Short mmCIF file of C-alpha atoms in Angstrom, two decimals:
data_model
loop_
_atom_site.label_atom_id
_atom_site.label_comp_id
_atom_site.label_asym_id
_atom_site.label_seq_id
_atom_site.Cartn_x
_atom_site.Cartn_y
_atom_site.Cartn_z
CA MET A 255 -3.89 -55.79 -8.08
CA LEU A 256 -6.69 -54.56 -10.91
CA LEU A 257 -9.59 -53.11 -9.60
CA PRO A 258 -12.47 -52.47 -12.11
CA VAL A 259 -14.51 -49.15 -11.26
CA VAL A 260 -17.92 -49.07 -12.89
CA LEU A 261 -19.24 -45.45 -12.87
CA ALA A 262 -23.04 -45.70 -12.72
CA GLY A 263 -23.67 -41.90 -11.68
CA GLY A 264 -25.28 -40.99 -14.85
CA VAL A 265 -28.51 -39.51 -15.94
CA GLY A 266 -28.86 -40.21 -19.99
CA SER A 267 -31.52 -37.56 -20.55
CA ARG A 268 -30.98 -37.85 -24.48
CA LEU A 269 -32.62 -40.89 -24.31
CA TRP A 270 -35.91 -39.88 -22.67
CA PRO A 271 -38.51 -41.13 -22.20
CA VAL A 272 -36.69 -44.54 -21.71
CA SER A 273 -34.18 -43.02 -19.46
CA ARG A 274 -35.40 -41.03 -16.70
CA ALA A 275 -33.51 -39.33 -13.61
CA LEU A 276 -34.48 -41.97 -11.16
CA ALA A 277 -34.16 -44.82 -13.63
CA PRO A 278 -31.24 -43.66 -16.25
CA LYS A 279 -30.26 -45.34 -19.06
CA GLN A 280 -27.57 -47.64 -17.84
CA PHE A 281 -30.04 -49.40 -15.43
CA ALA A 282 -33.36 -48.97 -18.26
CA ARG A 283 -34.55 -52.30 -20.06
CA PHE A 284 -34.22 -51.23 -23.52
CA PRO A 285 -36.33 -52.96 -26.46
CA GLY A 286 -34.54 -56.23 -27.79
CA ARG A 287 -31.78 -56.21 -25.23
CA ALA A 288 -31.47 -59.09 -22.67
CA ASN A 289 -29.23 -57.11 -19.93
CA THR A 290 -29.04 -53.55 -19.25
CA PHE A 291 -25.88 -51.19 -20.30
CA PHE A 292 -24.83 -52.08 -16.71
CA GLN A 293 -25.10 -55.71 -16.68
CA GLU A 294 -23.46 -55.76 -20.22
CA THR A 295 -20.69 -53.50 -18.38
CA VAL A 296 -20.00 -55.70 -15.27
CA LEU A 297 -20.31 -59.00 -17.63
CA ARG A 298 -17.74 -57.71 -19.68
CA LEU A 299 -15.06 -57.46 -16.48
CA GLY A 300 -15.52 -60.90 -16.07
CA CYS A 301 -13.02 -61.73 -18.89
CA VAL A 302 -10.46 -58.79 -17.61
CA ALA A 303 -7.24 -61.45 -16.31
CA GLY A 304 -6.49 -60.66 -12.75
CA ALA A 305 -9.42 -58.33 -12.32
CA GLU A 306 -10.84 -58.10 -8.53
CA ASN A 307 -14.55 -58.10 -7.97
CA PRO A 308 -15.69 -54.67 -9.13
CA LEU A 309 -16.27 -51.78 -7.47
CA VAL A 310 -19.71 -49.78 -8.63
CA VAL A 311 -20.06 -46.07 -8.01
CA CYS A 312 -23.57 -44.71 -7.94
CA ASN A 313 -26.10 -42.29 -7.08
CA GLU A 314 -27.53 -43.52 -3.47
CA GLY A 315 -31.07 -43.61 -4.79
CA HIS A 316 -29.73 -46.11 -7.43
CA GLY A 317 -27.94 -48.21 -4.93
CA PHE A 318 -30.79 -50.96 -4.69
CA LEU A 319 -31.52 -50.99 -8.27
CA VAL A 320 -27.34 -51.68 -8.35
CA ALA A 321 -27.78 -54.70 -5.96
CA GLU A 322 -30.62 -56.22 -7.61
CA GLN A 323 -29.21 -55.91 -11.04
CA LEU A 324 -25.80 -57.58 -9.84
CA ARG A 325 -28.15 -60.26 -8.17
CA GLU A 326 -29.77 -60.96 -11.66
CA LEU A 327 -26.03 -61.74 -12.85
CA GLY A 328 -25.57 -64.04 -9.93
CA ILE A 329 -22.81 -61.32 -8.33
CA GLY A 330 -23.73 -60.79 -4.68
CA GLN A 331 -22.21 -58.11 -2.38
CA PRO A 332 -19.26 -57.78 -0.22
CA GLY A 333 -19.40 -60.82 2.24
CA LYS A 334 -21.01 -62.64 -0.41
CA GLY A 335 -17.89 -62.71 -2.65
CA GLY A 336 -19.11 -59.84 -4.89
CA ALA A 337 -19.43 -56.38 -5.95
CA SER A 338 -18.49 -53.27 -3.68
CA ILE A 339 -21.38 -50.66 -4.09
CA LEU A 340 -20.05 -47.03 -2.76
CA LEU A 341 -23.23 -44.35 -3.02
CA GLU A 342 -22.54 -40.90 -3.52
CA PRO A 343 -24.84 -38.67 -1.83
CA VAL A 344 -25.01 -36.17 -5.11
CA SER A 345 -23.21 -36.22 -8.07
CA ARG A 346 -19.82 -34.24 -8.38
CA ASN A 347 -18.86 -35.77 -11.90
CA THR A 348 -16.19 -38.49 -12.57
CA ALA A 349 -12.95 -36.42 -10.95
CA ALA A 350 -14.81 -37.09 -7.71
CA ALA A 351 -15.87 -40.75 -7.89
CA ALA A 352 -12.68 -41.67 -9.61
CA ALA A 353 -11.13 -40.30 -6.28
CA LEU A 354 -13.31 -42.12 -3.97
CA ALA A 355 -12.81 -45.36 -5.45
CA ALA A 356 -8.84 -44.59 -5.47
CA PHE A 357 -9.23 -43.75 -1.75
CA HIS A 358 -11.33 -47.08 -1.26
CA GLY A 359 -8.59 -49.01 -3.54
CA ILE A 360 -5.48 -47.99 -0.82
CA SER A 361 -7.80 -48.28 2.07
CA ALA A 362 -6.36 -51.85 2.60
CA ASN A 363 -2.59 -50.91 2.30
CA GLN A 364 -2.70 -51.74 -1.48
CA ASP A 365 -2.31 -49.79 -4.41
CA PRO A 366 -4.10 -51.16 -6.98
CA VAL A 367 -4.51 -50.04 -10.81
CA LEU A 368 -7.77 -48.89 -11.16
CA LEU A 369 -9.69 -49.68 -14.56
CA VAL A 370 -12.68 -46.80 -14.69
CA LEU A 371 -15.74 -47.73 -17.03
CA PRO A 372 -18.68 -45.77 -17.53
CA SER A 373 -21.87 -48.32 -17.16
CA ASP A 374 -23.37 -47.15 -20.08
CA HIS A 375 -21.36 -47.84 -23.29
CA ILE A 376 -21.58 -50.57 -25.81
CA ILE A 377 -18.71 -52.50 -26.95
CA SER A 378 -19.15 -55.16 -29.70
CA ASN A 379 -15.42 -56.30 -30.03
CA SER A 380 -14.89 -57.44 -26.05
CA GLN A 381 -11.53 -59.49 -27.10
CA ALA A 382 -10.28 -55.86 -28.52
CA LEU A 383 -10.95 -53.96 -25.40
CA LEU A 384 -9.27 -56.54 -23.22
CA GLU A 385 -6.16 -56.64 -25.48
CA ALA A 386 -6.09 -52.59 -25.17
CA ILE A 387 -6.68 -53.33 -20.90
CA GLU A 388 -3.82 -55.74 -20.94
CA VAL A 389 -1.65 -52.63 -22.38
CA GLY A 390 -3.08 -49.95 -20.63
CA ASN A 391 -2.30 -51.86 -17.12
CA LYS A 392 1.40 -52.18 -18.16
CA LEU A 393 1.36 -48.18 -18.87
CA ALA A 394 -0.43 -47.76 -15.49
CA GLU A 395 2.17 -50.14 -13.60
CA GLU A 396 4.69 -47.56 -15.02
CA GLY A 397 2.86 -44.54 -14.04
CA HIS A 398 0.97 -43.19 -16.59
CA LEU A 399 -2.62 -41.70 -16.24
CA VAL A 400 -4.05 -43.97 -19.24
CA THR A 401 -6.99 -43.20 -21.38
CA PHE A 402 -8.62 -45.13 -24.14
CA GLY A 403 -8.80 -43.42 -27.60
CA VAL A 404 -11.39 -44.63 -30.15
CA THR A 405 -10.48 -44.78 -33.54
CA PRO A 406 -12.95 -42.21 -35.15
CA ASP A 407 -14.81 -43.01 -38.32
CA SER A 408 -16.89 -39.57 -38.82
CA PRO A 409 -16.57 -36.40 -37.94
CA GLU A 410 -18.99 -36.32 -34.62
CA THR A 411 -19.24 -33.23 -32.99
CA GLY A 412 -20.97 -34.96 -29.65
CA TYR A 413 -17.34 -36.45 -28.70
CA GLY A 414 -14.16 -35.21 -27.02
CA TYR A 415 -10.86 -35.44 -29.28
CA ILE A 416 -7.45 -36.38 -28.14
CA GLU A 417 -4.44 -35.36 -30.14
CA ARG A 418 -1.83 -38.17 -29.84
CA GLY A 419 1.86 -36.99 -29.28
CA GLU A 420 5.08 -39.00 -29.49
CA PRO A 421 4.69 -42.49 -29.69
CA LEU A 422 5.52 -44.58 -26.48
CA LEU A 423 7.26 -47.78 -25.91
CA GLN A 424 4.16 -50.07 -26.14
CA GLU A 425 2.68 -50.66 -29.81
CA GLY A 426 -0.42 -48.48 -30.04
CA THR A 427 0.37 -45.88 -27.30
CA TRP A 428 1.04 -42.21 -27.58
CA ALA A 429 1.71 -39.71 -24.70
CA VAL A 430 -1.40 -37.03 -24.81
CA LYS A 431 -0.35 -33.89 -26.95
CA LYS A 432 -4.17 -32.07 -26.54
CA PHE A 433 -7.58 -32.58 -25.50
CA THR A 434 -10.39 -30.99 -27.44
CA GLU A 435 -13.92 -30.72 -26.18
CA LYS A 436 -16.39 -31.27 -28.77
CA PRO A 437 -15.58 -29.57 -31.61
CA ASP A 438 -17.70 -27.69 -34.37
CA ARG A 439 -18.05 -29.86 -37.52
CA GLN A 440 -15.35 -27.92 -39.61
CA LEU A 441 -13.14 -28.58 -36.77
CA ALA A 442 -13.94 -32.67 -36.44
CA GLU A 443 -13.43 -32.87 -40.34
CA GLN A 444 -10.00 -31.53 -39.70
CA PHE A 445 -9.20 -34.05 -36.70
CA ILE A 446 -10.02 -36.93 -38.76
CA ALA A 447 -8.14 -35.68 -41.84
CA SER A 448 -5.39 -35.35 -39.76
CA ASN A 449 -5.02 -39.02 -38.72
CA SER A 450 -3.54 -37.88 -35.21
CA HIS A 451 -6.78 -37.98 -33.42
CA SER A 452 -9.11 -40.13 -31.30
CA TRP A 453 -12.37 -39.92 -29.55
CA ASN A 454 -12.28 -39.58 -25.72
CA SER A 455 -13.72 -42.64 -24.67
CA GLY A 456 -13.83 -41.58 -20.94
CA MET A 457 -12.44 -45.13 -20.10
CA PHE A 458 -9.46 -44.64 -17.89
CA MET A 459 -6.75 -46.78 -16.30
CA PHE A 460 -4.18 -45.50 -13.26
CA ARG A 461 -2.62 -46.58 -10.10
CA ALA A 462 -4.77 -45.57 -7.37
CA SER A 463 -1.93 -43.47 -5.34
CA VAL A 464 -0.75 -41.85 -8.96
CA TYR A 465 -4.26 -40.71 -9.32
CA LEU A 466 -4.67 -39.08 -6.07
CA ASN A 467 -1.06 -37.50 -6.36
CA GLN A 468 -2.01 -35.84 -10.20
CA LEU A 469 -5.75 -35.08 -8.37
CA ASN A 470 -3.90 -33.23 -5.04
CA LEU A 471 -1.28 -31.45 -7.34
CA LEU A 472 -3.98 -30.13 -10.10
CA ALA A 473 -7.10 -30.01 -8.34
CA PRO A 474 -6.24 -29.90 -4.35
CA ASP A 475 -9.76 -29.13 -3.28
CA ILE A 476 -11.20 -32.14 -4.87
CA TYR A 477 -8.40 -34.18 -3.60
CA MET A 478 -9.20 -33.06 0.36
CA GLY A 479 -13.11 -32.81 -0.47
CA CYS A 480 -13.14 -36.82 -1.41
CA LYS A 481 -10.38 -37.40 1.19
CA HIS A 482 -12.35 -36.12 4.00
CA SER A 483 -15.81 -37.76 2.57
CA TYR A 484 -13.83 -41.16 2.45
CA GLU A 485 -12.63 -41.32 5.65
CA SER A 486 -15.60 -40.21 6.89
CA ALA A 487 -17.90 -42.92 5.15
CA ASN A 488 -19.94 -45.40 6.63
CA LEU A 489 -18.35 -48.96 6.03
CA ASN A 490 -20.72 -50.78 8.36
CA SER A 491 -23.15 -51.91 6.04
CA ASP A 492 -23.77 -53.52 2.65
CA PHE A 493 -22.86 -50.41 0.97
CA ILE A 494 -20.32 -47.61 1.35
CA SER A 495 -22.20 -44.74 2.21
CA ILE A 496 -20.43 -41.01 1.59
CA PRO A 497 -21.51 -38.26 4.20
CA LEU A 498 -23.77 -35.32 2.10
CA GLU A 499 -22.24 -32.79 4.33
CA LEU A 500 -18.79 -33.14 3.34
CA PHE A 501 -19.32 -34.50 -0.28
CA SER A 502 -21.60 -31.74 -0.80
CA LYS A 503 -19.04 -29.09 -1.03
CA CYS A 504 -16.74 -30.90 -3.37
CA ARG A 505 -16.44 -29.20 -6.64
CA ALA A 506 -17.99 -31.10 -9.68
CA LYS A 507 -15.39 -31.46 -12.57
CA SER A 508 -14.80 -34.45 -15.07
CA ILE A 509 -11.32 -36.59 -14.89
CA ASP A 510 -10.54 -34.66 -18.26
CA PHE A 511 -11.21 -31.15 -16.87
CA ALA A 512 -9.51 -31.57 -13.68
CA VAL A 513 -6.74 -34.01 -14.52
CA MET A 514 -5.88 -35.34 -17.71
CA GLU A 515 -5.97 -32.31 -19.47
CA LYS A 516 -3.27 -31.04 -17.28
CA THR A 517 -0.82 -33.69 -16.19
CA GLU A 518 1.94 -34.63 -17.91
CA LYS A 519 1.48 -37.93 -17.37
CA ALA A 520 -1.44 -38.71 -19.56
CA ALA A 521 -1.07 -41.49 -22.20
CA VAL A 522 -3.60 -42.57 -24.72
CA ILE A 523 -4.01 -46.28 -25.99
CA SER A 524 -5.52 -46.69 -29.63
CA LEU A 525 -8.94 -48.74 -28.94
CA ASP A 526 -10.81 -50.06 -32.14
CA ALA A 527 -13.66 -52.32 -30.28
CA GLY A 528 -17.22 -51.16 -32.08
CA TRP A 529 -17.36 -48.61 -28.80
CA ASN A 530 -20.33 -46.37 -28.76
CA ASP A 531 -21.43 -44.20 -25.67
CA ILE A 532 -25.12 -44.42 -26.81
CA GLY A 533 -25.91 -40.73 -26.80
CA SER A 534 -28.55 -40.21 -28.24
CA TRP A 535 -31.58 -41.98 -30.16
CA ASP A 536 -29.96 -41.59 -33.54
CA ALA A 537 -26.51 -43.60 -31.80
CA VAL A 538 -28.99 -46.19 -31.06
CA TRP A 539 -30.57 -46.18 -34.67
CA GLN A 540 -27.26 -46.61 -35.94
CA LEU A 541 -26.59 -49.67 -33.96
CA GLU A 542 -29.52 -51.37 -34.10
CA SER A 543 -30.91 -54.09 -36.91
CA LYS A 544 -32.69 -52.40 -39.41
CA ASP A 545 -35.36 -53.80 -42.28
CA GLY A 546 -35.34 -53.35 -45.76
CA ASP A 547 -35.97 -49.58 -45.35
CA GLY A 548 -33.68 -48.85 -42.94
CA ASN A 549 -36.10 -48.73 -39.96
CA SER A 550 -35.27 -50.05 -36.53
CA ILE A 551 -38.56 -51.45 -35.44
CA LYS A 552 -39.46 -52.67 -31.86
CA GLY A 553 -42.83 -53.58 -30.20
CA ASP A 554 -46.25 -53.47 -31.59
CA VAL A 555 -45.68 -51.46 -34.88
CA ILE A 556 -47.27 -51.00 -38.32
CA THR A 557 -45.78 -49.05 -40.93
CA SER A 558 -46.38 -47.56 -44.64
CA ASN A 559 -44.22 -45.96 -46.54
CA VAL A 560 -41.54 -44.84 -43.66
CA GLN A 561 -37.77 -44.92 -44.19
CA GLY A 562 -34.90 -44.43 -41.74
CA CYS A 563 -37.10 -44.21 -38.83
CA LEU A 564 -36.58 -45.54 -35.06
CA ILE A 565 -39.58 -46.67 -33.76
CA HIS A 566 -39.86 -48.29 -30.51
CA SER A 567 -43.35 -49.43 -28.51
CA LYS A 568 -43.08 -50.94 -25.07
CA SER A 569 -47.07 -50.87 -24.48
CA ARG A 570 -49.35 -50.06 -27.37
CA LEU A 571 -49.91 -50.17 -30.92
CA ILE A 572 -47.93 -47.25 -33.09
CA ALA A 573 -49.12 -46.90 -36.93
CA ALA A 574 -46.92 -44.62 -38.78
CA VAL A 575 -47.60 -43.36 -42.47
CA GLY A 576 -45.02 -41.39 -44.85
CA LEU A 577 -42.28 -40.46 -42.53
CA SER A 578 -38.62 -40.26 -43.19
CA ASP A 579 -35.53 -40.47 -40.60
CA VAL A 580 -37.98 -39.62 -37.55
CA VAL A 581 -37.66 -41.09 -34.12
CA ILE A 582 -40.84 -42.35 -32.11
CA VAL A 583 -40.54 -43.77 -28.67
CA GLU A 584 -43.26 -45.15 -26.98
CA THR A 585 -43.63 -45.67 -23.24
CA ALA A 586 -46.80 -46.31 -21.15
CA ASP A 587 -46.93 -42.74 -19.76
CA ALA A 588 -44.88 -40.61 -22.64
CA VAL A 589 -44.25 -40.79 -26.17
CA LEU A 590 -41.29 -38.76 -27.86
CA VAL A 591 -41.45 -37.88 -31.58
CA ALA A 592 -38.21 -36.02 -33.14
CA SER A 593 -36.26 -35.71 -36.06
CA ARG A 594 -32.85 -38.55 -36.15
CA GLU A 595 -30.59 -35.22 -37.31
CA GLN A 596 -32.02 -33.35 -34.07
CA ALA A 597 -31.98 -36.10 -31.54
CA GLN A 598 -29.25 -34.73 -29.33
CA LEU A 599 -31.96 -31.91 -28.55
CA VAL A 600 -33.84 -34.43 -26.16
CA LYS A 601 -31.67 -33.28 -23.30
CA GLU A 602 -33.27 -29.44 -23.67
CA LEU A 603 -36.55 -30.91 -24.42
CA VAL A 604 -36.18 -33.05 -21.11
CA SER A 605 -34.89 -29.69 -19.16
CA GLN A 606 -38.54 -28.54 -20.43
CA ILE A 607 -40.15 -31.04 -19.09
CA GLU A 608 -38.52 -30.78 -15.48
CA PHE A 609 -39.38 -27.06 -15.41
CA ALA A 610 -43.06 -27.78 -16.14
CA ASN A 611 -42.75 -30.09 -13.06
CA LYS A 612 -44.03 -32.94 -15.06
CA ASP A 613 -43.54 -36.61 -13.08
CA GLU A 614 -42.65 -38.12 -16.80
CA SER A 615 -39.16 -36.46 -16.44
CA GLN A 616 -38.28 -38.32 -13.29
CA ASN A 617 -39.56 -41.76 -13.02
CA HIS A 618 -41.88 -44.46 -15.25
CA ILE A 619 -45.34 -45.36 -13.84
CA LYS A 620 -43.69 -48.95 -13.20
CA VAL A 621 -40.80 -48.71 -10.56
CA ASP A 622 -38.45 -51.27 -9.42
CA CYS A 623 -38.26 -51.08 -5.74
CA PRO A 624 -36.15 -52.42 -2.79
CA TRP A 625 -38.85 -54.45 -1.77
CA GLY A 626 -40.14 -55.42 -5.38
CA VAL A 627 -41.85 -53.46 -7.82
CA SER A 628 -44.75 -50.43 -7.99
CA GLU A 629 -46.94 -49.73 -10.70
CA LEU A 630 -49.29 -46.64 -10.96
CA LEU A 631 -52.42 -47.54 -12.40
CA CYS A 632 -54.61 -44.50 -11.94
CA ARG A 633 -53.71 -41.07 -10.93
CA ARG A 634 -56.92 -38.32 -10.62
CA PRO A 635 -57.00 -35.20 -8.50
CA ASN A 636 -58.93 -36.96 -5.22
CA HIS A 637 -57.77 -40.76 -5.80
CA GLN A 638 -54.95 -42.69 -7.09
CA ILE A 639 -54.45 -46.48 -7.83
CA THR A 640 -51.38 -48.40 -7.44
CA GLN A 641 -50.36 -52.14 -7.79
CA LEU A 642 -47.67 -53.66 -5.72
CA PHE A 643 -45.73 -56.58 -5.98
CA VAL A 644 -44.08 -57.63 -2.78
CA SER A 645 -40.84 -59.91 -3.25
CA PRO A 646 -40.61 -63.17 -0.86
CA GLY A 647 -39.88 -61.89 2.37
CA ALA A 648 -39.67 -58.34 1.63
CA CYS A 649 -40.49 -55.51 3.74
CA VAL A 650 -42.20 -52.31 2.38
CA PRO A 651 -41.38 -49.98 4.67
CA SER A 652 -43.46 -47.65 7.25
CA THR A 653 -45.19 -45.00 4.77
CA SER A 654 -46.88 -41.52 5.82
CA GLN A 655 -50.11 -40.91 4.36
CA CYS A 656 -49.81 -37.40 3.29
CA HIS A 657 -53.39 -36.88 4.60
CA VAL A 658 -55.21 -39.52 2.37
CA ALA A 659 -56.82 -43.07 3.45
CA GLU A 660 -55.73 -45.93 2.16
CA GLN A 661 -57.47 -49.28 1.39
CA LEU A 662 -55.29 -52.58 0.56
CA PHE A 663 -56.34 -55.33 -1.50
CA VAL A 664 -54.31 -58.53 -1.24
CA VAL A 665 -54.87 -59.86 -4.75
CA LYS A 666 -52.31 -62.91 -4.46
CA GLY A 667 -50.80 -64.24 -1.23
CA ARG A 668 -50.73 -63.10 2.24
CA VAL A 669 -49.07 -60.37 3.87
CA GLU A 670 -48.55 -58.83 7.32
CA ILE A 671 -49.66 -55.24 7.74
CA SER A 672 -48.56 -53.47 10.87
CA ILE A 673 -50.58 -50.21 11.62
CA GLY A 674 -49.57 -48.35 14.92
CA ASP A 675 -49.81 -51.29 17.53
CA ASP A 676 -51.96 -53.68 15.62
CA ILE A 677 -51.01 -55.96 13.29
CA TYR A 678 -53.30 -57.92 10.53
CA SER A 679 -52.61 -60.90 8.61
CA VAL A 680 -54.20 -60.28 5.14
CA GLY A 681 -54.76 -63.00 2.42
CA ALA A 682 -56.09 -63.17 -1.24
CA GLY A 683 -59.48 -61.51 -1.55
CA ASP A 684 -59.22 -59.51 1.95
CA SER A 685 -58.41 -55.56 2.52
CA THR A 686 -57.36 -53.46 5.29
CA PHE A 687 -58.09 -49.80 5.46
CA VAL A 688 -55.35 -47.48 6.69
CA PRO A 689 -56.80 -44.20 7.97
CA ALA A 690 -55.35 -40.52 6.83
CA ASP A 691 -52.45 -39.59 8.73
CA ALA A 692 -51.57 -43.12 9.92
CA SER A 693 -48.40 -45.21 9.16
CA TYR A 694 -48.07 -48.72 8.41
CA ALA A 695 -45.57 -51.08 7.40
CA LEU A 696 -46.14 -54.02 5.10
CA ILE A 697 -44.16 -57.48 5.12
CA ASN A 698 -44.41 -60.57 2.63
CA LYS A 699 -43.21 -63.47 5.06
CA SER A 700 -44.37 -66.32 2.52
CA ASP A 701 -41.66 -67.87 -0.06
CA CYS A 702 -44.10 -66.32 -2.94
CA ALA A 703 -44.24 -63.02 -4.22
CA ALA A 704 -47.66 -61.24 -2.83
CA GLU A 705 -49.74 -58.82 -5.35
CA LEU A 706 -51.60 -56.00 -3.69
CA ILE A 707 -53.98 -53.12 -4.96
CA LYS A 708 -53.50 -49.92 -2.93
CA VAL A 709 -56.49 -47.23 -3.33
CA GLN A 710 -55.77 -43.75 -1.75
CA LEU A 711 -58.78 -41.53 -1.15
CA GLY A 712 -58.21 -37.90 -0.63
CA VAL A 713 -57.77 -34.13 -1.65
CA ASN A 714 -53.67 -34.37 -1.40
CA ILE A 715 -52.40 -37.40 -3.39
CA CYS A 716 -48.72 -37.93 -2.58
CA GLU A 717 -46.29 -38.41 -5.56
CA GLN A 718 -45.72 -41.81 -6.65
CA GLU A 719 -44.02 -43.97 -4.34
CA SER A 720 -40.57 -45.24 -5.31
CA THR A 721 -39.08 -46.81 -2.21
#
């Protein structure tokens, strides 16, 4: 039994402003791409021979995003012949995420081989990956903890490196001799010259029982924390919900640090499949098709004397003159300008934005919600205007008004609004007033999407709603 595990809990701050804390890069819509990185990962799994429906491990705040993006692919949730979704209340890195997946895998008295994949990587040669997975499955069944080592083509300093040891029986497989985390340029060049190192892809295969055994041996506190957390999980809904009180005590470590660097069972498979972890805007530029001047241009962009730049516009015109090797990324509420050479430092810039308590670090003004879409149109000190798109049959849950009054205008469709004990049916062209300090619920009982304009009035306007 082969159980694919998709790790979808990362933040991807180096790809700000497209990637945000509440809408990270794996779920983001990048210009020119039909699917998100998460969706591409799931679609790739459909070609893995003998694989079960995947288990997705994500932050509990992203559960509805995962479910919606699976639905777009025609993949349902458990009970509907689809994927399982395990919700982490807080992030505790990949060692804990894989442990929860392993406990889930053995919960039905089985011992599956886990294929653990990050959700935000690009693989341009899917066939090469499938062939490597077939080899990895054999090694995992023999008791190895398998990692996929990418054939390096440059001395990258943003990746971890794996030194290959003695060859194993399967061609293109070795015992792992040593892991090195993100070397400096000089050491990376030595690794490339040695022809005995691979980039660490962060993809793994192992039997659930073997991983848990090694985790218990090498990081017993993480093992016990995850064991108790999974045993107390809520399994009676569409999601597998892990309790915060127990899981928050679990130590945060990666699979590499907690297990792979210490175990004697580590094996590495050579992978040459056009892998890229999309770790910066420079990485995006390298992957994108370019014009004759080496520019990656998306959206409404006009340039003159511009070379080697990435310029992506999502909502307005960008005009650029006399630039070289620069990144410009525009969204409706933020613009990033950076040199391509220093694109890795965007993560530090986002930390400054967070420290300044800027909303732009957390979410976009247009937010996917469990019930539809919310788009902030205007925010001022004493009022806020939001456009709501409510899906057919969806319910906007009861909302506290934070001491502000609201006027709800229905632009399209008909909705039912409950304010206290009163229920109003409101159609296009009509509106309803919600007093300050009141709470309400809104449901679209029609077969068509409803569109509303929400105007909030008061001196204490809440943060943009995202639920």
